[in-house]
PDB file of C-alpha atoms in Angstrom:
ATOM      1  CA  PRO A  18      20.030  22.771 -27.827  1.00  0.00           C
ATOM      2  CA  PRO A  19      21.668  21.696 -31.004  1.00  0.00           C
ATOM      3  CA  ASN A  20      24.283  24.539 -30.953  1.00  0.00           C
ATOM      4  CA  TRP A  21      25.563  23.753 -27.599  1.00  0.00           C
ATOM      5  CA  PRO A  22      28.982  21.902 -27.148  1.00  0.00           C
ATOM      6  CA  ASP A  23      29.280  18.550 -25.676  1.00  0.00           C
ATOM      7  CA  VAL A  24      28.435  19.224 -22.111  1.00  0.00           C
ATOM      8  CA  ASN A  25      29.073  15.558 -21.103  1.00  0.00           C
ATOM      9  CA  SER A  26      32.766  15.834 -21.541  1.00  0.00           C
ATOM     10  CA  THR A  27      35.257  18.467 -20.476  1.00  0.00           C
ATOM     11  CA  LEU A  28      32.968  21.423 -19.420  1.00  0.00           C
ATOM     12  CA  ALA A  29      31.580  20.024 -16.145  1.00  0.00           C
ATOM     13  CA  CYS A  30      32.228  21.934 -12.941  1.00  0.00           C
ATOM     14  CA  ASP A  31      32.628  19.241 -10.353  1.00  0.00           C
ATOM     15  CA  ALA A  32      31.192  21.459  -7.535  1.00  0.00           C
ATOM     16  CA  PHE A  33      28.171  22.315  -9.496  1.00  0.00           C
ATOM     17  CA  PRO A  34      26.878  19.447 -11.431  1.00  0.00           C
ATOM     18  CA  LEU A  35      24.124  21.252 -13.132  1.00  0.00           C
ATOM     19  CA  VAL A  36      26.237  23.957 -14.842  1.00  0.00           C
ATOM     20  CA  HIS A  37      28.870  23.632 -17.454  1.00  0.00           C
ATOM     21  CA  LEU A  38      31.256  26.414 -18.315  1.00  0.00           C
ATOM     22  CA  LEU A  39      33.361  27.224 -21.404  1.00  0.00           C
ATOM     23  CA  THR A  40      36.012  29.823 -21.493  1.00  0.00           C
ATOM     24  CA  LEU A  41      35.824  31.617 -24.790  1.00  0.00           C
ATOM     25  CA  GLU A  42      38.762  32.362 -26.882  1.00  0.00           C
ATOM     26  CA  SER A  43      39.495  36.144 -27.632  1.00  0.00           C
ATOM     27  CA  LYS A  44      38.626  35.574 -31.447  1.00  0.00           C
ATOM     28  CA  ASP A  45      35.296  33.970 -30.561  1.00  0.00           C
ATOM     29  CA  PRO A  46      32.516  36.306 -31.965  1.00  0.00           C
ATOM     30  CA  ARG A  47      30.742  36.335 -28.565  1.00  0.00           C
ATOM     31  CA  PHE A  48      33.915  37.576 -26.863  1.00  0.00           C
ATOM     32  CA  VAL A  49      34.555  40.163 -29.575  1.00  0.00           C
ATOM     33  CA  GLU A  50      30.832  41.477 -29.224  1.00  0.00           C
ATOM     34  CA  LEU A  51      31.232  41.772 -25.420  1.00  0.00           C
ATOM     35  CA  GLN A  52      34.507  43.527 -25.843  1.00  0.00           C
ATOM     36  CA  LYS A  53      33.052  46.045 -28.236  1.00  0.00           C
ATOM     37  CA  LYS A  54      30.271  46.786 -25.847  1.00  0.00           C
ATOM     38  CA  LEU A  55      32.743  47.400 -23.041  1.00  0.00           C
ATOM     39  CA  GLN A  56      34.812  49.728 -25.189  1.00  0.00           C
ATOM     40  CA  GLU A  57      31.621  51.561 -26.168  1.00  0.00           C
ATOM     41  CA  PHE A  58      31.006  52.716 -22.560  1.00  0.00           C
ATOM     42  CA  ASP A  59      34.571  52.529 -21.057  1.00  0.00           C
ATOM     43  CA  THR A  60      35.740  55.530 -23.063  1.00  0.00           C
ATOM     44  CA  SER A  61      38.889  56.032 -20.928  1.00  0.00           C
ATOM     45  CA  SER A  62      39.867  52.325 -21.370  1.00  0.00           C
ATOM     46  CA  GLU A  63      40.154  51.695 -17.607  1.00  0.00           C
ATOM     47  CA  TYR A  64      39.213  48.104 -17.844  1.00  0.00           C
ATOM     48  CA  GLU A  65      39.699  45.110 -20.079  1.00  0.00           C
ATOM     49  CA  ILE A  66      38.195  41.615 -20.378  1.00  0.00           C
ATOM     50  CA  PHE A  67      40.180  38.986 -18.619  1.00  0.00           C
ATOM     51  CA  SER A  68      37.812  36.232 -19.439  1.00  0.00           C
ATOM     52  CA  VAL A  69      34.381  35.339 -20.785  1.00  0.00           C
ATOM     53  CA  GLN A  70      32.742  32.010 -19.576  1.00  0.00           C
ATOM     54  CA  ALA A  71      29.783  30.734 -21.534  1.00  0.00           C
ATOM     55  CA  ILE A  72      27.169  29.175 -19.242  1.00  0.00           C
ATOM     56  CA  TYR A  73      25.311  25.953 -20.091  1.00  0.00           C
ATOM     57  CA  ASN A  74      22.621  25.066 -17.550  1.00  0.00           C
ATOM     58  CA  SER A  75      19.929  22.948 -19.242  1.00  0.00           C
ATOM     59  CA  CYS A  76      17.569  23.460 -16.462  1.00  0.00           C
ATOM     60  CA  LEU A  77      17.602  27.205 -16.654  1.00  0.00           C
ATOM     61  CA  TYR A  78      17.618  27.101 -20.393  1.00  0.00           C
ATOM     62  CA  SER A  79      14.557  24.886 -20.535  1.00  0.00           C
ATOM     63  CA  LYS A  80      12.575  27.245 -18.172  1.00  0.00           C
ATOM     64  CA  TYR A  81      13.648  30.343 -20.198  1.00  0.00           C
ATOM     65  CA  GLN A  82      12.692  28.703 -23.559  1.00  0.00           C
ATOM     66  CA  TRP A  83       9.387  27.535 -22.230  1.00  0.00           C
ATOM     67  CA  LYS A  84       8.723  31.176 -21.054  1.00  0.00           C
ATOM     68  CA  LYS A  85       9.848  32.621 -24.374  1.00  0.00           C
ATOM     69  CA  ASP A  86       7.373  30.234 -26.274  1.00  0.00           C
ATOM     70  CA  MET A  87       4.576  31.339 -23.996  1.00  0.00           C
ATOM     71  CA  MET A  88       5.164  35.050 -24.443  1.00  0.00           C
ATOM     72  CA  ILE A  89       5.342  34.669 -28.252  1.00  0.00           C
ATOM     73  CA  SER A  90       2.117  32.597 -28.136  1.00  0.00           C
ATOM     74  CA  ARG A  91       0.397  35.287 -26.000  1.00  0.00           C
ATOM     75  CA  ASN A  92       1.399  37.933 -28.552  1.00  0.00           C
ATOM     76  CA  ILE A  93      -0.144  35.851 -31.406  1.00  0.00           C
ATOM     77  CA  TYR A  94      -3.232  34.216 -29.914  1.00  0.00           C
ATOM     78  CA  PHE A  95      -5.451  34.751 -26.798  1.00  0.00           C
ATOM     79  CA  ASN A  96      -8.122  32.322 -25.915  1.00  0.00           C
ATOM     80  CA  ASP A  97      -7.640  30.786 -29.452  1.00  0.00           C
ATOM     81  CA  VAL A  98      -8.353  34.200 -31.041  1.00  0.00           C
ATOM     82  CA  TYR A  99      -5.704  35.377 -33.516  1.00  0.00           C
ATOM     83  CA  ILE A 100      -4.724  38.827 -32.681  1.00  0.00           C
ATOM     84  CA  LYS A 101      -1.317  40.113 -34.251  1.00  0.00           C
ATOM     85  CA  THR A 102       2.142  39.281 -34.743  1.00  0.00           C
ATOM     86  CA  ASP A 103       5.014  41.535 -33.522  1.00  0.00           C
ATOM     87  CA  PRO A 104       8.236  40.428 -35.074  1.00  0.00           C
ATOM     88  CA  THR A 105      10.258  42.006 -32.235  1.00  0.00           C
ATOM     89  CA  PHE A 106       8.344  40.204 -29.520  1.00  0.00           C
ATOM     90  CA  PRO A 107       9.264  39.086 -26.774  1.00  0.00           C
ATOM     91  CA  ASN A 108      11.949  41.928 -27.032  1.00  0.00           C
ATOM     92  CA  GLU A 109      14.816  39.762 -26.088  1.00  0.00           C
ATOM     93  CA  GLN A 110      17.856  41.822 -24.863  1.00  0.00           C
ATOM     94  CA  MET A 111      21.411  41.120 -23.812  1.00  0.00           C
ATOM     95  CA  LEU A 112      21.915  43.003 -20.336  1.00  0.00           C
ATOM     96  CA  TYR A 113      24.195  43.141 -17.468  1.00  0.00           C
ATOM     97  CA  HIS A 114      23.587  42.152 -13.877  1.00  0.00           C
ATOM     98  CA  GLY A 115      25.935  43.016 -10.963  1.00  0.00           C
ATOM     99  CA  CYS A 116      25.994  40.115  -8.365  1.00  0.00           C
ATOM    100  CA  LYS A 117      27.671  42.380  -5.835  1.00  0.00           C
ATOM    101  CA  SER A 118      28.456  39.993  -2.815  1.00  0.00           C
ATOM    102  CA  VAL A 119      27.472  36.730  -4.457  1.00  0.00           C
ATOM    103  CA  ASP A 120      29.844  34.646  -6.477  1.00  0.00           C
ATOM    104  CA  PRO A 121      28.288  34.396 -10.008  1.00  0.00           C
ATOM    105  CA  ILE A 122      28.894  30.669 -10.280  1.00  0.00           C
ATOM    106  CA  GLU A 123      26.695  30.274  -7.177  1.00  0.00           C
ATOM    107  CA  ILE A 124      23.969  31.955  -8.922  1.00  0.00           C
ATOM    108  CA  VAL A 125      24.091  30.160 -12.306  1.00  0.00           C
ATOM    109  CA  SER A 126      24.852  26.628 -10.876  1.00  0.00           C
ATOM    110  CA  GLY A 127      21.363  25.645  -9.587  1.00  0.00           C
ATOM    111  CA  GLU A 128      17.874  25.355 -11.023  1.00  0.00           C
ATOM    112  CA  PHE A 129      16.731  28.803  -9.995  1.00  0.00           C
ATOM    113  CA  GLY A 130      19.407  31.047 -11.280  1.00  0.00           C
ATOM    114  CA  LEU A 131      18.664  34.825 -10.674  1.00  0.00           C
ATOM    115  CA  ASP A 132      15.926  33.992  -8.184  1.00  0.00           C
ATOM    116  CA  VAL A 133      13.345  37.012  -7.897  1.00  0.00           C
ATOM    117  CA  ARG A 134      12.189  35.509  -4.488  1.00  0.00           C
ATOM    118  CA  MET A 135      15.588  36.676  -2.994  1.00  0.00           C
ATOM    119  CA  ALA A 136      15.073  40.311  -4.051  1.00  0.00           C
ATOM    120  CA  SER A 137      13.875  42.909  -1.686  1.00  0.00           C
ATOM    121  CA  ASP A 138      10.585  44.657  -2.192  1.00  0.00           C
ATOM    122  CA  GLN A 139      12.312  47.859  -1.014  1.00  0.00           C
ATOM    123  CA  ASN A 140      14.263  48.220  -4.388  1.00  0.00           C
ATOM    124  CA  PHE A 141      13.486  51.218  -6.415  1.00  0.00           C
ATOM    125  CA  TRP A 142      11.020  49.330  -8.550  1.00  0.00           C
ATOM    126  CA  GLY A 143      10.069  46.706  -6.179  1.00  0.00           C
ATOM    127  CA  ARG A 144      10.920  42.982  -5.911  1.00  0.00           C
ATOM    128  CA  GLY A 145      12.381  42.367  -9.263  1.00  0.00           C
ATOM    129  CA  VAL A 146      15.853  41.368 -10.793  1.00  0.00           C
ATOM    130  CA  TYR A 147      17.579  44.435 -12.114  1.00  0.00           C
ATOM    131  CA  PHE A 148      19.634  44.852 -15.374  1.00  0.00           C
ATOM    132  CA  CYS A 149      21.582  47.633 -17.017  1.00  0.00           C
ATOM    133  CA  ASP A 150      22.639  48.040 -20.611  1.00  0.00           C
ATOM    134  CA  ASN A 151      25.759  49.883 -19.637  1.00  0.00           C
ATOM    135  CA  PRO A 152      28.408  47.775 -17.913  1.00  0.00           C
ATOM    136  CA  MET A 153      30.173  50.827 -16.528  1.00  0.00           C
ATOM    137  CA  TYR A 154      27.089  51.626 -14.559  1.00  0.00           C
ATOM    138  CA  ALA A 155      27.451  48.386 -12.684  1.00  0.00           C
ATOM    139  CA  ILE A 156      31.255  48.759 -12.185  1.00  0.00           C
ATOM    140  CA  ASN A 157      31.320  52.216 -11.065  1.00  0.00           C
ATOM    141  CA  GLY A 158      28.044  51.845  -9.024  1.00  0.00           C
ATOM    142  CA  GLY A 159      29.738  49.062  -7.002  1.00  0.00           C
ATOM    143  CA  TYR A 160      27.423  46.229  -8.107  1.00  0.00           C
ATOM    144  CA  VAL A 161      30.083  43.959  -9.402  1.00  0.00           C
ATOM    145  CA  PHE A 162      31.400  40.917  -7.500  1.00  0.00           C
ATOM    146  CA  GLU A 163      35.017  41.301  -6.608  1.00  0.00           C
ATOM    147  CA  SER A 164      36.874  38.013  -6.766  1.00  0.00           C
ATOM    148  CA  SER A 165      38.581  37.049  -3.498  1.00  0.00           C
ATOM    149  CA  ASN A 166      41.221  35.102  -5.475  1.00  0.00           C
ATOM    150  CA  PRO A 167      43.290  37.521  -7.561  1.00  0.00           C
ATOM    151  CA  VAL A 168      45.468  35.906 -10.148  1.00  0.00           C
ATOM    152  CA  SER A 169      48.628  36.846 -11.941  1.00  0.00           C
ATOM    153  CA  LEU A 170      47.902  38.376 -15.232  1.00  0.00           C
ATOM    154  CA  ARG A 171      50.292  37.806 -18.071  1.00  0.00           C
ATOM    155  CA  GLY A 172      53.032  39.962 -16.497  1.00  0.00           C
ATOM    156  CA  GLU A 173      51.426  43.214 -17.668  1.00  0.00           C
ATOM    157  CA  ASN A 174      50.742  46.287 -15.552  1.00  0.00           C
ATOM    158  CA  HIS A 175      47.287  45.293 -14.224  1.00  0.00           C
ATOM    159  CA  ASN A 176      45.599  45.502 -10.819  1.00  0.00           C
ATOM    160  CA  THR A 177      45.239  41.690 -10.151  1.00  0.00           C
ATOM    161  CA  LYS A 178      41.744  42.182  -8.540  1.00  0.00           C
ATOM    162  CA  ILE A 179      38.935  40.595 -10.824  1.00  0.00           C
ATOM    163  CA  TYR A 180      35.441  42.256 -11.121  1.00  0.00           C
ATOM    164  CA  GLN A 181      32.701  39.967 -12.473  1.00  0.00           C
ATOM    165  CA  LEU A 182      29.219  40.540 -13.929  1.00  0.00           C
ATOM    166  CA  LEU A 183      26.540  38.226 -15.408  1.00  0.00           C
ATOM    167  CA  VAL A 184      25.632  38.868 -18.963  1.00  0.00           C
ATOM    168  CA  CYS A 185      22.089  37.727 -19.515  1.00  0.00           C
ATOM    169  CA  ASN A 186      19.416  37.267 -22.042  1.00  0.00           C
ATOM    170  CA  VAL A 187      16.319  38.914 -20.725  1.00  0.00           C
ATOM    171  CA  LEU A 188      12.794  38.625 -22.186  1.00  0.00           C
ATOM    172  CA  THR A 189      11.557  42.297 -21.485  1.00  0.00           C
ATOM    173  CA  GLY A 190       8.345  41.683 -23.556  1.00  0.00           C
ATOM    174  CA  GLU A 191       5.863  44.597 -23.100  1.00  0.00           C
ATOM    175  CA  SER A 192       7.814  46.982 -20.864  1.00  0.00           C
ATOM    176  CA  PHE A 193       6.403  49.707 -18.521  1.00  0.00           C
ATOM    177  CA  SER A 194       8.410  52.886 -19.111  1.00  0.00           C
ATOM    178  CA  THR A 195       8.753  54.820 -15.925  1.00  0.00           C
ATOM    179  CA  GLU A 196       9.751  57.901 -17.985  1.00  0.00           C
ATOM    180  CA  CYS A 197       6.637  57.751 -20.371  1.00  0.00           C
ATOM    181  CA  HIS A 198       4.351  57.313 -17.335  1.00  0.00           C
ATOM    182  CA  LYS A 199       6.297  59.807 -15.184  1.00  0.00           C
ATOM    183  CA  TYR A 200       6.523  57.294 -12.344  1.00  0.00           C
ATOM    184  CA  GLY A 201       9.040  57.421  -9.426  1.00  0.00           C
ATOM    185  CA  PRO A 202       9.835  54.475  -7.115  1.00  0.00           C
ATOM    186  CA  LEU A 203       7.531  51.476  -7.148  1.00  0.00           C
ATOM    187  CA  ARG A 204       8.798  50.117  -3.794  1.00  0.00           C
ATOM    188  CA  LYS A 205       6.888  47.238  -2.374  1.00  0.00           C
ATOM    189  CA  THR A 206       5.794  46.105  -5.835  1.00  0.00           C
ATOM    190  CA  THR A 207       6.129  42.337  -6.204  1.00  0.00           C
ATOM    191  CA  ILE A 208       4.639  42.088  -9.658  1.00  0.00           C
ATOM    192  CA  ALA A 209       4.824  44.314 -12.813  1.00  0.00           C
ATOM    193  CA  PRO A 210       2.118  47.038 -13.237  1.00  0.00           C
ATOM    194  CA  GLU A 211      -1.193  46.480 -14.960  1.00  0.00           C
ATOM    195  CA  MET A 212      -1.271  47.408 -18.685  1.00  0.00           C
ATOM    196  CA  ASN A 213      -2.896  50.563 -19.674  1.00  0.00           C
ATOM    197  CA  HIS A 214      -6.148  49.071 -20.961  1.00  0.00           C
ATOM    198  CA  SER A 215      -6.815  51.684 -23.502  1.00  0.00           C
ATOM    199  CA  ILE A 216      -3.328  51.297 -25.016  1.00  0.00           C
ATOM    200  CA  TRP A 217      -3.792  47.509 -25.055  1.00  0.00           C
ATOM    201  CA  LYS A 218      -7.314  47.714 -26.789  1.00  0.00           C
ATOM    202  CA  ARG A 219      -6.010  50.097 -29.488  1.00  0.00           C
ATOM    203  CA  ARG A 220      -3.120  47.918 -30.135  1.00  0.00           C
ATOM    204  CA  ARG A 221      -4.991  44.595 -30.270  1.00  0.00           C
ATOM    205  CA  SER A 222      -8.404  45.269 -31.354  1.00  0.00           C
ATOM    206  CA  LYS A 223      -7.992  45.767 -35.123  1.00  0.00           C
ATOM    207  CA  ASN A 224      -8.083  41.983 -35.959  1.00  0.00           C
ATOM    208  CA  SER A 225     -10.757  41.225 -33.341  1.00  0.00           C
ATOM    209  CA  PRO A 226     -12.685  44.225 -32.200  1.00  0.00           C
ATOM    210  CA  SER A 227     -15.204  42.111 -30.319  1.00  0.00           C
ATOM    211  CA  GLN A 228     -12.423  40.667 -28.045  1.00  0.00           C
ATOM    212  CA  GLU A 229     -11.206  43.827 -26.322  1.00  0.00           C
ATOM    213  CA  ASN A 230     -12.340  42.779 -22.846  1.00  0.00           C
ATOM    214  CA  LEU A 231     -10.091  39.762 -23.032  1.00  0.00           C
ATOM    215  CA  PHE A 232      -7.043  41.780 -22.253  1.00  0.00           C
ATOM    216  CA  LEU A 233      -8.046  43.676 -19.131  1.00  0.00           C
ATOM    217  CA  ASP A 234      -6.138  41.522 -16.691  1.00  0.00           C
ATOM    218  CA  LEU A 235      -2.871  41.522 -18.591  1.00  0.00           C
ATOM    219  CA  ARG A 236       0.311  42.969 -16.827  1.00  0.00           C
ATOM    220  CA  TYR A 237       3.536  44.390 -18.196  1.00  0.00           C
ATOM    221  CA  ASP A 238       6.382  41.959 -18.453  1.00  0.00           C
ATOM    222  CA  SER A 239       9.064  44.337 -17.024  1.00  0.00           C
ATOM    223  CA  VAL A 240       9.655  47.977 -15.957  1.00  0.00           C
ATOM    224  CA  CYS A 241      12.350  50.104 -17.554  1.00  0.00           C
ATOM    225  CA  GLY A 242      13.642  53.579 -17.301  1.00  0.00           C
ATOM    226  CA  LYS A 243      16.920  55.699 -17.197  1.00  0.00           C
ATOM    227  CA  THR A 244      18.819  55.701 -13.810  1.00  0.00           C
ATOM    228  CA  TYR A 245      22.091  57.063 -12.503  1.00  0.00           C
ATOM    229  CA  ALA A 246      24.879  56.017 -10.284  1.00  0.00           C
ATOM    230  CA  SER A 247      27.650  57.845  -8.632  1.00  0.00           C
ATOM    231  CA  PRO A 248      31.083  56.041  -8.827  1.00  0.00           C
ATOM    232  CA  SER A 249      31.727  53.956  -5.674  1.00  0.00           C
ATOM    233  CA  ARG A 250      34.587  54.873  -3.469  1.00  0.00           C
ATOM    234  CA  ALA A 251      36.128  51.464  -4.181  1.00  0.00           C
ATOM    235  CA  LEU A 252      36.080  51.718  -7.813  1.00  0.00           C
ATOM    236  CA  ALA A 253      36.004  55.395  -8.795  1.00  0.00           C
ATOM    237  CA  SER A 254      38.785  56.879 -10.884  1.00  0.00           C
ATOM    238  CA  SER A 255      40.181  60.355 -10.495  1.00  0.00           C
ATOM    239  CA  SER A 256      37.746  61.646 -13.144  1.00  0.00           C
ATOM    240  CA  GLU A 257      34.577  60.881 -11.309  1.00  0.00           C
ATOM    241  CA  PHE A 258      31.358  61.277 -13.206  1.00  0.00           C
ATOM    242  CA  LEU A 259      27.731  60.248 -12.967  1.00  0.00           C
ATOM    243  CA  GLN A 260      27.066  56.946 -14.848  1.00  0.00           C
ATOM    244  CA  THR A 261      23.799  56.864 -16.846  1.00  0.00           C
ATOM    245  CA  SER A 262      22.174  53.465 -17.786  1.00  0.00           C
ATOM    246  CA  PHE A 263      18.852  52.402 -19.220  1.00  0.00           C
ATOM    247  CA  ASN A 264      17.875  49.826 -16.562  1.00  0.00           C
ATOM    248  CA  THR A 265      15.217  47.079 -16.611  1.00  0.00           C
ATOM    249  CA  ALA A 266      13.510  45.011 -13.826  1.00  0.00           C
ATOM    250  CA  VAL A 267      11.776  41.709 -14.386  1.00  0.00           C
ATOM    251  CA  TYR A 268       9.479  39.968 -11.857  1.00  0.00           C
ATOM    252  CA  ASP A 269       9.717  36.367 -13.148  1.00  0.00           C
ATOM    253  CA  SER A 270      13.019  34.492 -13.047  1.00  0.00           C
ATOM    254  CA  SER A 271      12.031  32.398 -16.125  1.00  0.00           C
ATOM    255  CA  GLN A 272      12.441  35.609 -18.111  1.00  0.00           C
ATOM    256  CA  ILE A 273      16.190  35.481 -17.480  1.00  0.00           C
ATOM    257  CA  TYR A 274      18.864  33.127 -18.909  1.00  0.00           C
ATOM    258  CA  PRO A 275      22.452  33.974 -17.607  1.00  0.00           C
ATOM    259  CA  SER A 276      24.572  33.456 -20.691  1.00  0.00           C
ATOM    260  CA  PHE A 277      28.057  34.552 -19.630  1.00  0.00           C
ATOM    261  CA  ILE A 278      30.280  35.298 -16.651  1.00  0.00           C
ATOM    262  CA  LEU A 279      32.160  38.307 -17.724  1.00  0.00           C
ATOM    263  CA  SER A 280      35.461  38.964 -15.780  1.00  0.00           C
ATOM    264  CA  LEU A 281      37.171  42.295 -15.951  1.00  0.00           C
ATOM    265  CA  VAL A 282      40.468  43.712 -14.757  1.00  0.00           C
ATOM    266  CA  ARG A 283      41.391  47.312 -14.198  1.00  0.00           C
ATOM    267  CA  ARG A 284      44.421  48.763 -15.749  1.00  0.00           C
ATOM    268  CA  ASN A 285      46.972  50.485 -13.410  1.00  0.00           C
ATOM    269  CA  LYS A 286      47.841  53.978 -14.591  1.00  0.00           C
ATOM    270  CA  LYS A 287      51.583  54.494 -14.909  1.00  0.00           C
TER     271      LYS A 287
END
C-alpha cells in the first residue's frame, strides 16, 4: 500500500521474512489513540504502554483487502442487480485479541495470521477468532501473552513483565447479535448463523422487490454480544471486579488484519 513505509530496508525481521515491524514513537497518532483507549478502560491506571509495533505483512494485507472489496461489492450488487449502499459497510472495527500462550510475532509472521482452523468448536460461539473492545477484559481475563523475556524499564517503578495483545482491524460486516436474538452458547458452530430471511428481505427489497429470493442463502459475517470475565489470579488487583466487554467472533481469517502488537507493563504500587 502507498502509505506503508519502505519495508525493504530496516523493518525486516530476520526470523520471519514475511513480516516487517515498526516500533511507533509515543507521539505517533496511532500510539496516542491506543493510549487513549487504554486509559478509557484502565480507570485505576494500573497499566501503561511499553511499546506499539506496527505490523506490515503484505500477504495478510492482500487477503484482507480482497475480502473487504468482496464484502463491499456484496453490499451493493448481487448477481449484477443493484441493491443498496450502506456507507458503514463492511463495518470495519479496531478490536483486541488475546494470544494467551502464543507469541504474537509467531501469529503475524506467516501467510495465515489468526487462523480460524486452529480454533476449537467448543468455544462459546463455536470455531471462530474472538475479539474484545475492552483491552482490560483481555488483561484481567488472563488472555494476554506474557513475555518470557522481561526487560529493564527506564529505571522506573514497574513490574518488568510484559503483557502483549494484538490490535486488529476486523471486518464485522452484518453481525448476528446474541443479545437481540436471545441466544446462548453456539458451541460446535463452524460458520456464522444464517441470516433472518425476513429482515434481509425488508432491508434489500426496496430497490429490487422481485429479487428477494436471491438472499435466502446468505449468512452473517460475525457474531457479537456482551460477555464478562472475572480477573485471573495472576493479574487481578486487590480491587477485583467483573470486566465487561462487547465481544465479536468471526469465522473467516481473511476478515482480520493484525495491525499492531501492543505491549503493556503493570505499575507496581508503592
